[in-house]
XYZ file of C-alpha atoms in Angstrom:
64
model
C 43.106 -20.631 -71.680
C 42.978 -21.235 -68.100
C 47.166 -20.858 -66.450
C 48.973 -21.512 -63.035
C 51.670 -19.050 -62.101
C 54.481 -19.024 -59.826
C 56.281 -15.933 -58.906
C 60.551 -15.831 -58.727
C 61.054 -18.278 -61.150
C 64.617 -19.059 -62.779
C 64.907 -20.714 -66.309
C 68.356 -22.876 -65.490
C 68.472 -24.641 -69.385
C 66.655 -24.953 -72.020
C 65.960 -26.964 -75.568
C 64.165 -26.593 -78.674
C 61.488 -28.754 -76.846
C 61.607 -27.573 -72.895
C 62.844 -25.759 -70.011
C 64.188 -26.141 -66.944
C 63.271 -23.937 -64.067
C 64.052 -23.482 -60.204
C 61.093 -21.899 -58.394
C 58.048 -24.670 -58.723
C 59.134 -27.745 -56.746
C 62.371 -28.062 -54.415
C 64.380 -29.205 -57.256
C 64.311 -27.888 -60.909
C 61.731 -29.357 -63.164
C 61.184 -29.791 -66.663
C 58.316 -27.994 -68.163
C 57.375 -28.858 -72.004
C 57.779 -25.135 -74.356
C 54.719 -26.507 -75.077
C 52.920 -26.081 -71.920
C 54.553 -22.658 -71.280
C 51.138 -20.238 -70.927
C 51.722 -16.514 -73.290
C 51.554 -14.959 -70.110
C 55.050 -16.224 -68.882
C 58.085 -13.972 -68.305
C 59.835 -17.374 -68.262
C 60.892 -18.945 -71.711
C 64.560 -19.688 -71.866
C 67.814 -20.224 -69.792
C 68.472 -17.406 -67.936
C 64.766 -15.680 -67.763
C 63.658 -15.091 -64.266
C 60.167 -13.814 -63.008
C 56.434 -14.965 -63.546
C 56.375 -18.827 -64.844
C 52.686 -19.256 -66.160
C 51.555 -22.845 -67.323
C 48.384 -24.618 -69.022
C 46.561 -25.297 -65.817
C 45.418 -28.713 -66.943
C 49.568 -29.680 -67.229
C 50.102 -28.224 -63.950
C 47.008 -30.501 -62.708
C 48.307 -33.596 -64.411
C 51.756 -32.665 -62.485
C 49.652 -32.536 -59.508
C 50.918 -29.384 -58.694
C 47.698 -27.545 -58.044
């Protein structure tokens, strides 16, 4: 499955159903766990490093 990535990522929170990370846009986003690509470093508050995403969420996002 096709994945975006973005480097120096910071999980700030998370839930049973999301996350919320610093790193993407200028302010945190939610990202669903369900969207969160096997590749990621990023899972859970207090992860930091690669955040890889489905690439057609990150499209839908508009953030490729």
């Amino acid at each position: 499955e096709e994945k975006v990535c973005w480097e120096d990522c910071r999980c700030i929170a998370s839930t049973d159903n999301a996350i919320r990370v610093s790193g993407v846009e200028e302010a945190p986003v939610w990202i669903p766990q369900s969207q969160i690509h096997d590749d990621s470093e990023v899972y859970r508050a207090g992860d930091t490093g690669l955040l890889a995403v489905k690439r057609w969420w990150a499209e839908k996002q508009k953030w490729v």
